[in-house]
GROMACS .gro file of C-alpha atoms in nm:
model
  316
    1UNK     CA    1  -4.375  -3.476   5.014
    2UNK     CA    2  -4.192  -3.385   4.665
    3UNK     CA    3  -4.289  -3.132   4.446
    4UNK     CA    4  -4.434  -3.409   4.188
    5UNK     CA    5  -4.693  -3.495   4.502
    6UNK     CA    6  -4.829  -3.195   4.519
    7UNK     CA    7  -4.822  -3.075   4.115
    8UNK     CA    8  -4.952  -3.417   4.003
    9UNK     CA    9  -5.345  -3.434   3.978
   10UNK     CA   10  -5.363  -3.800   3.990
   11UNK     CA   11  -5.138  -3.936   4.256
   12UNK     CA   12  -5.243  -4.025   4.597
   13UNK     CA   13  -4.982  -3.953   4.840
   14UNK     CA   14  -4.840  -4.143   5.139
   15UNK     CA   15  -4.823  -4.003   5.481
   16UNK     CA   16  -4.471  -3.782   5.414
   17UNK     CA   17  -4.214  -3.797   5.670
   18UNK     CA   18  -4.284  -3.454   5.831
   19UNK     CA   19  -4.031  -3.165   5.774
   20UNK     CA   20  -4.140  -2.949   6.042
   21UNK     CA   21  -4.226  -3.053   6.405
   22UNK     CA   22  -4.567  -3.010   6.435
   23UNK     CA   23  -4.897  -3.170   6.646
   24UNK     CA   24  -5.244  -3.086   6.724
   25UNK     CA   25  -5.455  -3.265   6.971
   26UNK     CA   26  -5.815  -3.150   7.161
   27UNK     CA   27  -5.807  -2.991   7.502
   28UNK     CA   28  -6.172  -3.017   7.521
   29UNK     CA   29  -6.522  -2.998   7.314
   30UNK     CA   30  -6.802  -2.712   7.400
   31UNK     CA   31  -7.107  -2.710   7.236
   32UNK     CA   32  -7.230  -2.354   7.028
   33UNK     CA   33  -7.596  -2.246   7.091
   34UNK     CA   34  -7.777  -1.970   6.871
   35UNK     CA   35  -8.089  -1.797   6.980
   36UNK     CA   36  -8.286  -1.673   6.688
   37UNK     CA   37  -8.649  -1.667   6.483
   38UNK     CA   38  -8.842  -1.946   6.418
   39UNK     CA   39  -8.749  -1.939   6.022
   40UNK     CA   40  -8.357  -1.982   6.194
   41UNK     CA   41  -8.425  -2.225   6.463
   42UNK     CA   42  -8.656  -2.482   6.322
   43UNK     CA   43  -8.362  -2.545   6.073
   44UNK     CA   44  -8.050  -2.776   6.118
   45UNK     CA   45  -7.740  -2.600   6.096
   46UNK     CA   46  -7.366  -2.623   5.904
   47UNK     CA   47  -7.026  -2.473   5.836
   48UNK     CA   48  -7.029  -2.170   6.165
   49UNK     CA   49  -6.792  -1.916   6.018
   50UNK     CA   50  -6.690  -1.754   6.320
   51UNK     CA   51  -6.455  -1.418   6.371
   52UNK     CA   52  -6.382  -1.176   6.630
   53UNK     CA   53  -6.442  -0.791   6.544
   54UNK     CA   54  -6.204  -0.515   6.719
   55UNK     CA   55  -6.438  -0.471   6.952
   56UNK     CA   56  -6.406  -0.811   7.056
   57UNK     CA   57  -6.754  -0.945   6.987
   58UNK     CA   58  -6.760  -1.294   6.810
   59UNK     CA   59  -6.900  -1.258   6.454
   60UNK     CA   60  -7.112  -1.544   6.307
   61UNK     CA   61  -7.264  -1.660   5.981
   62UNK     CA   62  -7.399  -1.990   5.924
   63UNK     CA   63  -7.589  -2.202   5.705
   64UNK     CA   64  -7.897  -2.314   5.762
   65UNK     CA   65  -8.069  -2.620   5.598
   66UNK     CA   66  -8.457  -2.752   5.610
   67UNK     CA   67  -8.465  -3.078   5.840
   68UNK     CA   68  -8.406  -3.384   5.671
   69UNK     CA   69  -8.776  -3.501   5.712
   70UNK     CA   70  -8.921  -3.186   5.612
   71UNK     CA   71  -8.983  -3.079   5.238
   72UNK     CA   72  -8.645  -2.990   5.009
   73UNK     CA   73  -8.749  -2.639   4.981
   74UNK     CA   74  -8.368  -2.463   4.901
   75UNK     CA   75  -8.017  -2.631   5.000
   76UNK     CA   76  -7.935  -2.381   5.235
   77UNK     CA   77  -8.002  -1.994   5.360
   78UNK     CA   78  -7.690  -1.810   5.547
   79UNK     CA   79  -7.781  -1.630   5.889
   80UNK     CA   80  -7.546  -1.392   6.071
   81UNK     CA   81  -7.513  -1.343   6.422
   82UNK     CA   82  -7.325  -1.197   6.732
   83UNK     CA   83  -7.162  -1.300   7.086
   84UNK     CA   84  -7.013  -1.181   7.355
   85UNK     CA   85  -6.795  -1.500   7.429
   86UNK     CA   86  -6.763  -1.756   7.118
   87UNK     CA   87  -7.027  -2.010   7.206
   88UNK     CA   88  -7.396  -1.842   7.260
   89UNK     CA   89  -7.448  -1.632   6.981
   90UNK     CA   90  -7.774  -1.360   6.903
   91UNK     CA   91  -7.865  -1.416   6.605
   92UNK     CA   92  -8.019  -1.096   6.387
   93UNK     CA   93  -8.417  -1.111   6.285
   94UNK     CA   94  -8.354  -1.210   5.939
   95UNK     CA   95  -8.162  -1.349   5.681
   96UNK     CA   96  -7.848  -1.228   5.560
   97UNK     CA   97  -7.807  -1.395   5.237
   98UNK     CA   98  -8.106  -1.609   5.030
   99UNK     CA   99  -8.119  -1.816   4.756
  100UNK     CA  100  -8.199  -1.665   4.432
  101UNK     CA  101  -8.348  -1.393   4.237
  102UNK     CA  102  -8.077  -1.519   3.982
  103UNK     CA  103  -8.033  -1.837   3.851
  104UNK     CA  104  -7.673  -1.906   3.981
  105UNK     CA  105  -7.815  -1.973   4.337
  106UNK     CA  106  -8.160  -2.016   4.343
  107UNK     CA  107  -8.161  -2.342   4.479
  108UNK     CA  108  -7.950  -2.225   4.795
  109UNK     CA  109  -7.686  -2.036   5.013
  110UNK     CA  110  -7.430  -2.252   5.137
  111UNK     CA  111  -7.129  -2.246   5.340
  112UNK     CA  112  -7.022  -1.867   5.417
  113UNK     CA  113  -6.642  -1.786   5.445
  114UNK     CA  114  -6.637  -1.387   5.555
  115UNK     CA  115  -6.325  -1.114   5.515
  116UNK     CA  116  -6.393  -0.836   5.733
  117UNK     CA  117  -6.189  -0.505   5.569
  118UNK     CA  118  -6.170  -0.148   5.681
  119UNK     CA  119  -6.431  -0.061   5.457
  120UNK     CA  120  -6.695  -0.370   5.547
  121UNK     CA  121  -6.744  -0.726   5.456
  122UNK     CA  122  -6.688  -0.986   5.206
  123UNK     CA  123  -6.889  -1.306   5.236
  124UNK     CA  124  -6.813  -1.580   4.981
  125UNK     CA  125  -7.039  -1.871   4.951
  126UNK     CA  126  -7.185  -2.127   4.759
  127UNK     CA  127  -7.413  -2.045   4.480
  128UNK     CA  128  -7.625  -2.342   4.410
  129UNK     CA  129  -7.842  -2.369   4.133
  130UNK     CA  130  -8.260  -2.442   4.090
  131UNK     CA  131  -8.166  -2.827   4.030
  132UNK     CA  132  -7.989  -2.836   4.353
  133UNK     CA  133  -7.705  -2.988   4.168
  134UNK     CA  134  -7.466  -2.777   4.070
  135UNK     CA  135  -7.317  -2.436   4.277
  136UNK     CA  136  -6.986  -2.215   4.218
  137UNK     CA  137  -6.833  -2.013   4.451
  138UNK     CA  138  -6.990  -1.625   4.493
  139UNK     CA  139  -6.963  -1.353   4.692
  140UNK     CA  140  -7.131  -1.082   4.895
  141UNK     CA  141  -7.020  -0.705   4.989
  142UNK     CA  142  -7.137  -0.494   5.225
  143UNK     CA  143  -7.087  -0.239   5.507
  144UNK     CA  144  -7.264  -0.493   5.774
  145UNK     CA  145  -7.352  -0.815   5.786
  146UNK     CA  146  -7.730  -0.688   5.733
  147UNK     CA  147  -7.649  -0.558   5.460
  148UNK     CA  148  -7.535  -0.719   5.205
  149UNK     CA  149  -7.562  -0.748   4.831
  150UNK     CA  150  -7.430  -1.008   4.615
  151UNK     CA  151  -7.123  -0.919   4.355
  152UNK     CA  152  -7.180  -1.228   4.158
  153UNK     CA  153  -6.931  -1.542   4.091
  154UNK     CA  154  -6.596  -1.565   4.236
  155UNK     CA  155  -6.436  -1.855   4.066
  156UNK     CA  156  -6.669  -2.049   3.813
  157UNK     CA  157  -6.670  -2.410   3.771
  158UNK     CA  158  -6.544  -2.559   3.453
  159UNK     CA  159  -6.569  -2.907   3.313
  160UNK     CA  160  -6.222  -3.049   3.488
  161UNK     CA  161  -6.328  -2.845   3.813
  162UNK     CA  162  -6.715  -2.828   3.891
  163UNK     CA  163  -6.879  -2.769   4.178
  164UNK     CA  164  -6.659  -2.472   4.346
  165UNK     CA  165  -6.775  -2.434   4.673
  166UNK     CA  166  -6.640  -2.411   5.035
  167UNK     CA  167  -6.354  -2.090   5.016
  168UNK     CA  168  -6.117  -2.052   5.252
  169UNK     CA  169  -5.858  -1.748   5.204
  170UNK     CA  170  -5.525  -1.592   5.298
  171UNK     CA  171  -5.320  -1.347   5.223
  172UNK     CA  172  -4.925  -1.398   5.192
  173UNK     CA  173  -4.658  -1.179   5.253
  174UNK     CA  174  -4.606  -1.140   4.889
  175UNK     CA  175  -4.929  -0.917   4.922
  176UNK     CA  176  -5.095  -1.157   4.713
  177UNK     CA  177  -5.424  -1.359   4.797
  178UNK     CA  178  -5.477  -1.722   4.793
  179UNK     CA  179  -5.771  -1.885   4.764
  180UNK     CA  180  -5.840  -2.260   4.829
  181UNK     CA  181  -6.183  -2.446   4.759
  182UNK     CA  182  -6.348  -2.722   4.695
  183UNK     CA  183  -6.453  -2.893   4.375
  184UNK     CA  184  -6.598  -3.261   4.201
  185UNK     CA  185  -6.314  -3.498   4.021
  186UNK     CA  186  -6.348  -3.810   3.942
  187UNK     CA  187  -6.636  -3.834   4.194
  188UNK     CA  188  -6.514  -3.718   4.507
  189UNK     CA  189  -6.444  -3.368   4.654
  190UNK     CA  190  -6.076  -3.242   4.622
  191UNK     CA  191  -5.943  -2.953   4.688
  192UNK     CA  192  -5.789  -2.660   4.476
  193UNK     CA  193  -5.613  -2.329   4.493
  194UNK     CA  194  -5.593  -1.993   4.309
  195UNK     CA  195  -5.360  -1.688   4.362
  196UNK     CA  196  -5.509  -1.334   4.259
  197UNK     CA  197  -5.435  -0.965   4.318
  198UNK     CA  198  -5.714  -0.892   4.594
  199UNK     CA  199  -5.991  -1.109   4.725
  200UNK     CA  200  -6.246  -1.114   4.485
  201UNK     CA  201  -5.979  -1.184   4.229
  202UNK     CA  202  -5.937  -1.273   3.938
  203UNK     CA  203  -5.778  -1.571   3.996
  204UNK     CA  204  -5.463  -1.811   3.805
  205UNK     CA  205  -5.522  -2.151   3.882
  206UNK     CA  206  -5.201  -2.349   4.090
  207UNK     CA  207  -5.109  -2.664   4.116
  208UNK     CA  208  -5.325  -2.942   4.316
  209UNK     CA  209  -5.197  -2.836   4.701
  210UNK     CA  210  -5.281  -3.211   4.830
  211UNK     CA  211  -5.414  -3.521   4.762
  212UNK     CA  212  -5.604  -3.812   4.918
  213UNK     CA  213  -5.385  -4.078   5.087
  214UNK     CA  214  -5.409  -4.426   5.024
  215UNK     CA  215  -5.529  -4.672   5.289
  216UNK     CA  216  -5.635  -4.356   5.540
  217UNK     CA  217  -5.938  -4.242   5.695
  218UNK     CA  218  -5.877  -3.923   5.446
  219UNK     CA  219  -5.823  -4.189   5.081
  220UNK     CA  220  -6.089  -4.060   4.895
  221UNK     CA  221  -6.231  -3.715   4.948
  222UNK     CA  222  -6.114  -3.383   5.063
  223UNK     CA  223  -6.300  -3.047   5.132
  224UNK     CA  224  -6.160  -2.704   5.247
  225UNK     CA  225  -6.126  -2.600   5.592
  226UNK     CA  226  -6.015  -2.294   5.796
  227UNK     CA  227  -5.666  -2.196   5.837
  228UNK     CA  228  -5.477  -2.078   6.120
  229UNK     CA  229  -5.196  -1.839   6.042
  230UNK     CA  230  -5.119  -1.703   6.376
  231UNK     CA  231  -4.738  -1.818   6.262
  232UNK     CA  232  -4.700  -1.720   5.903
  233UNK     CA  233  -4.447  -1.932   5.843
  234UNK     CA  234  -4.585  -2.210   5.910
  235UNK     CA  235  -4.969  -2.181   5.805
  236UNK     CA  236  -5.185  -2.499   5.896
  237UNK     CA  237  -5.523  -2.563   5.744
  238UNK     CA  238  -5.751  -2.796   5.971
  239UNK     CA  239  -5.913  -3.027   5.636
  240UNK     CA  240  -6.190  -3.236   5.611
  241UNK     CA  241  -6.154  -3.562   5.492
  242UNK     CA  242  -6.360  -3.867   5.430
  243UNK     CA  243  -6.365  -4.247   5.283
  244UNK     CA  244  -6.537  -4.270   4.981
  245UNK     CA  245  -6.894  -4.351   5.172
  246UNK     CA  246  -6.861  -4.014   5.312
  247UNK     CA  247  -6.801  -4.023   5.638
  248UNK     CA  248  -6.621  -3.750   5.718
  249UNK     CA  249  -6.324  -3.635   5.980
  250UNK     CA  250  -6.083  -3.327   6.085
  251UNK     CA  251  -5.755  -3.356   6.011
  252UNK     CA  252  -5.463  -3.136   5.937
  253UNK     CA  253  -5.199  -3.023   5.744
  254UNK     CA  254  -4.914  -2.737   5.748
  255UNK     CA  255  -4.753  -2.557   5.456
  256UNK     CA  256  -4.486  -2.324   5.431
  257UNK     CA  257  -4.550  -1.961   5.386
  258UNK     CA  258  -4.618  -1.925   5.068
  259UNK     CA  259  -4.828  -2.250   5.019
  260UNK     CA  260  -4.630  -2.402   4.819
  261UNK     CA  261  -4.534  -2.738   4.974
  262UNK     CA  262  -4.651  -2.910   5.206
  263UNK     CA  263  -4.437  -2.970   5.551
  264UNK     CA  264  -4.604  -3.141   5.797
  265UNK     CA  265  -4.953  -3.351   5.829
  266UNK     CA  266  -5.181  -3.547   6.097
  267UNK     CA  267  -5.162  -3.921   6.036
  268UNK     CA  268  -5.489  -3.958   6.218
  269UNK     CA  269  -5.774  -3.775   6.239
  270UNK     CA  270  -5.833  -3.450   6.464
  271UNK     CA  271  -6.181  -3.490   6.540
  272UNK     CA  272  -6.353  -3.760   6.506
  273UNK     CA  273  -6.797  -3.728   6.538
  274UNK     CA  274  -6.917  -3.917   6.856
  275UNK     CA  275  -7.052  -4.311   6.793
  276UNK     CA  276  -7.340  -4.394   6.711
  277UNK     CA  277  -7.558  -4.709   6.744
  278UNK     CA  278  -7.742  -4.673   6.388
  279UNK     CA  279  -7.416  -4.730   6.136
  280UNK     CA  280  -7.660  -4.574   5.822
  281UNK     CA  281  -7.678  -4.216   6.052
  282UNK     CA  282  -7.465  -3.935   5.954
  283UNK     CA  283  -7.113  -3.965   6.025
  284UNK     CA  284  -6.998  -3.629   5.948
  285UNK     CA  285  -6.736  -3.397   6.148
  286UNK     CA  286  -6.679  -3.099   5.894
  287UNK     CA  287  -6.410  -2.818   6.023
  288UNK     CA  288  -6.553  -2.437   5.922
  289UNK     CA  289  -6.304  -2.139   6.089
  290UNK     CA  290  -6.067  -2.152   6.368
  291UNK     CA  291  -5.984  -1.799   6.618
  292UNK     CA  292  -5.724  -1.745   6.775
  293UNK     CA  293  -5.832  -1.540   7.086
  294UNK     CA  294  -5.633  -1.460   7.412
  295UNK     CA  295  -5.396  -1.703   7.294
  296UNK     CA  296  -5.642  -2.035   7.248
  297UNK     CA  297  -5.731  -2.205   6.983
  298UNK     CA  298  -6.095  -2.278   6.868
  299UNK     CA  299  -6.211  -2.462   6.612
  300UNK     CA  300  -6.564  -2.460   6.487
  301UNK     CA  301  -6.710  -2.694   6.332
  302UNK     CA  302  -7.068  -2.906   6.274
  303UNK     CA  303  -7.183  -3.234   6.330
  304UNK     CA  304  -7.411  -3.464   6.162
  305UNK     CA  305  -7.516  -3.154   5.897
  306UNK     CA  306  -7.729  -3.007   6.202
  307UNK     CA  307  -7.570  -2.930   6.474
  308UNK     CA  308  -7.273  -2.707   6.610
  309UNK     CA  309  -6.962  -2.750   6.817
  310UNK     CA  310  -6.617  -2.618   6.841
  311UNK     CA  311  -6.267  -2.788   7.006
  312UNK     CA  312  -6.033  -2.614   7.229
  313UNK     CA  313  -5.699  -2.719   7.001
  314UNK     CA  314  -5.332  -2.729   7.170
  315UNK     CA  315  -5.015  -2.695   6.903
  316UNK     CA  316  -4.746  -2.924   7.006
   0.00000   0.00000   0.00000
C-alpha cells in the first residue's frame, strides 16, 4: 500500500501485496458465559472487553442491550465482571456505567474499551444521545471498576467525522498515544486515528489509516477492533468489516510500529458468524479485545448483537 492509500480519504484500496510475512487462522471457537442479576441477564450482550489483571484474574466489561422484541428503553448499559479462566465470568451486582444524567449519553452506554494504570481505570465508551442517534466517544475514571465516574467527551464528533464511537488504543514507543475509532462518512462506518500526549488526550487528527477494498467482503464499512501488540514492531489490529447491507466479518491488518503504514492484511475474512437458514437474521461477527495469556491468543468477540464468543488465534 503507498502512502497516497492510506492519506487519501476517498480511495478504496486493493488488496496490497504484503510487505511483511504475516497469517492468522482459528485454532478453535469457545463460547463465554456470564452469571449475573436479572437486570444483566435478561439482556443480549456486545463488544466483551476483556483483560487480565496482575493477579491474573480476567477483567470484563460489556455492553448490554434490551432484546430486540422488548421495548427500546436505552441503546446500551456497560456491566463489569471477573474470571478466573477467560470464559465464565462473575459478573458484579450492578451496573458500572448508565446512560445519562447528561445529555451526551442519555440514550445509552455502548461499547467499553478499558486502560488499566497504576493508579486505576480508564473506560472509554460510547456516549449516545436521548434520540438514540447520535454518540461520541467518552470516558470513565476510577480506582475500580465499581467505581467509576465519568470525565466527559474524549474526542467529539464534527460534521466530516460524526458518530465517534468504538476506541481502541496504544501506546508507541515514541511515548505517545494513539487512538483509533470509529465514525459515519458518506454512510458507512470508517475508521480514524488520533495521536495525543496521554490517554484522555487531547488529540491531532492523522491521516485515514485504511480504507474499504473494492469487490471484498470488507468494500464498504469498517469499525475498530482490538489490537495485539505482543510484537511492537509489527502491531496487528483484528477489524471489523462489512458489505454495505451490514453484514459484518473479522479480518485483519498489520502496521508498522508507529502506525503509519500499513504492511500486511487478510484477503479473507478471520471469522466468519455461523449460517443461518433465515437470510434477513443478523449476520454480524464484531471483534472487541484480544489477550495474550501464557502465550495464546484469544480473541473476543459477539455474535448476532447478543451473544458472546472468543477464537483461539495462531500467527503464522
Amino acid at each position: 500500500m503507498t502512502d497516497d492509500a492510506i492519506s487519501d480519504p476517498h480511495r478504496k484500496d486493493a488488496v496490497a501485496n504484503a510487505d511483511v510475512a504475516l497469517d492468522f487462522n482459528v485454532k478453535r471457537i469457545e463460547t463465554v458465559s456470564l452469571d449475573g442479576p436479572h437486570e444483566l441477564m435478561s439482556r443480549d450482550l456486545m463488544s466483551p472487553y476483556i483483560w487480565r489483571e496482575p493477579d491474573g484474574r480476567w477483567g470484563i466489561m460489556v455492553r448490554a442491550v434490551v432484546k430486540a422484541d422488548a421495548p427500546l428503553t436505552d441503546t446500551g448499559q456497560i456491566w463489569g465482571g471477573w474470571s478466573d479462566d477467560g470464559v465464565h465470568f462473575t459478573m458484579l451486582p450492578t451496573r458500572s456505567l448508565m446512560p445519562g444524567p447528561d445529555d451526551n449519553d442519555a440514550g445509552g452506554v455502548e461499547d467499553p474499551t478499558v486502560i488499566r494504570g497504576d493508579d486505576g481505570y480508564i473506560v472509554y465508551f460510547s456516549g449516545v444521545r436521548a434520540d438514540h442517534a447520535h454518540s461520541e466517544l467518552s470516558y470513565a475514571t476510577g480506582p475500580s471498576i465499581d467505581r467509576l465516574t465519568k470525565s466527559g467527551v474524549a474526542l467529539d464528533s464534527t460534521k466530516s467525522e460524526g458518530n465517534t464511537k468504538e476506541a481502541t488504543i496504544d501506546r508507541t514507543a515514541d511515548g505517545r498515544w494513539r487512538l483509533f475509532y470509529e465514525y459515519a462518512a458518506d454512510e458507512a462506518s470508517r475508521i480514524g486515528l488520533a495521536i495525543g500526549a496521554g490517554p484522555a488526550g487531547p488529540w491531532q487528527e492523522q491521516p485515514t489509516p485504511f480504507m474499504p477494498r473494492e469487490e471484498s467482503w470488507d468494500d464498504w464499512h469498517l469499525s475498530t477492533g482490538p489490537l495485539l501488540t505482543d510484537d511492537p514492531a509489527t502491531p496487528v489490529m483484528f477489524y471489523n468489516g462489512a458489505t454495505r447491507d451490514a453484514r459484518w466479518r473479522i479480518g485483519w491488518i498489520a502496521f508498522d510500529s508507529e502506525y503509519t503504514k500499513v504492511v500486511a492484511r487478510g484477503i479473507q475474512p478471520l471469522i466468519t458468524p455461523p449460517p443461518v437458514d433465515d437470510r434477513t437474521a443478523t449476520d454480524i461477527a464484531f471483534a472487541a479485545s484480544v489477550v495474550v495469556a501464557d502465550g495464546a491468543i484469544w480473541l473476543y468477540y459477539s455474535l448476532e448483537d447478543r451473544r458472546l464468543a472468543r477464537a483461539l488465534i495462531r500467527r503464522s
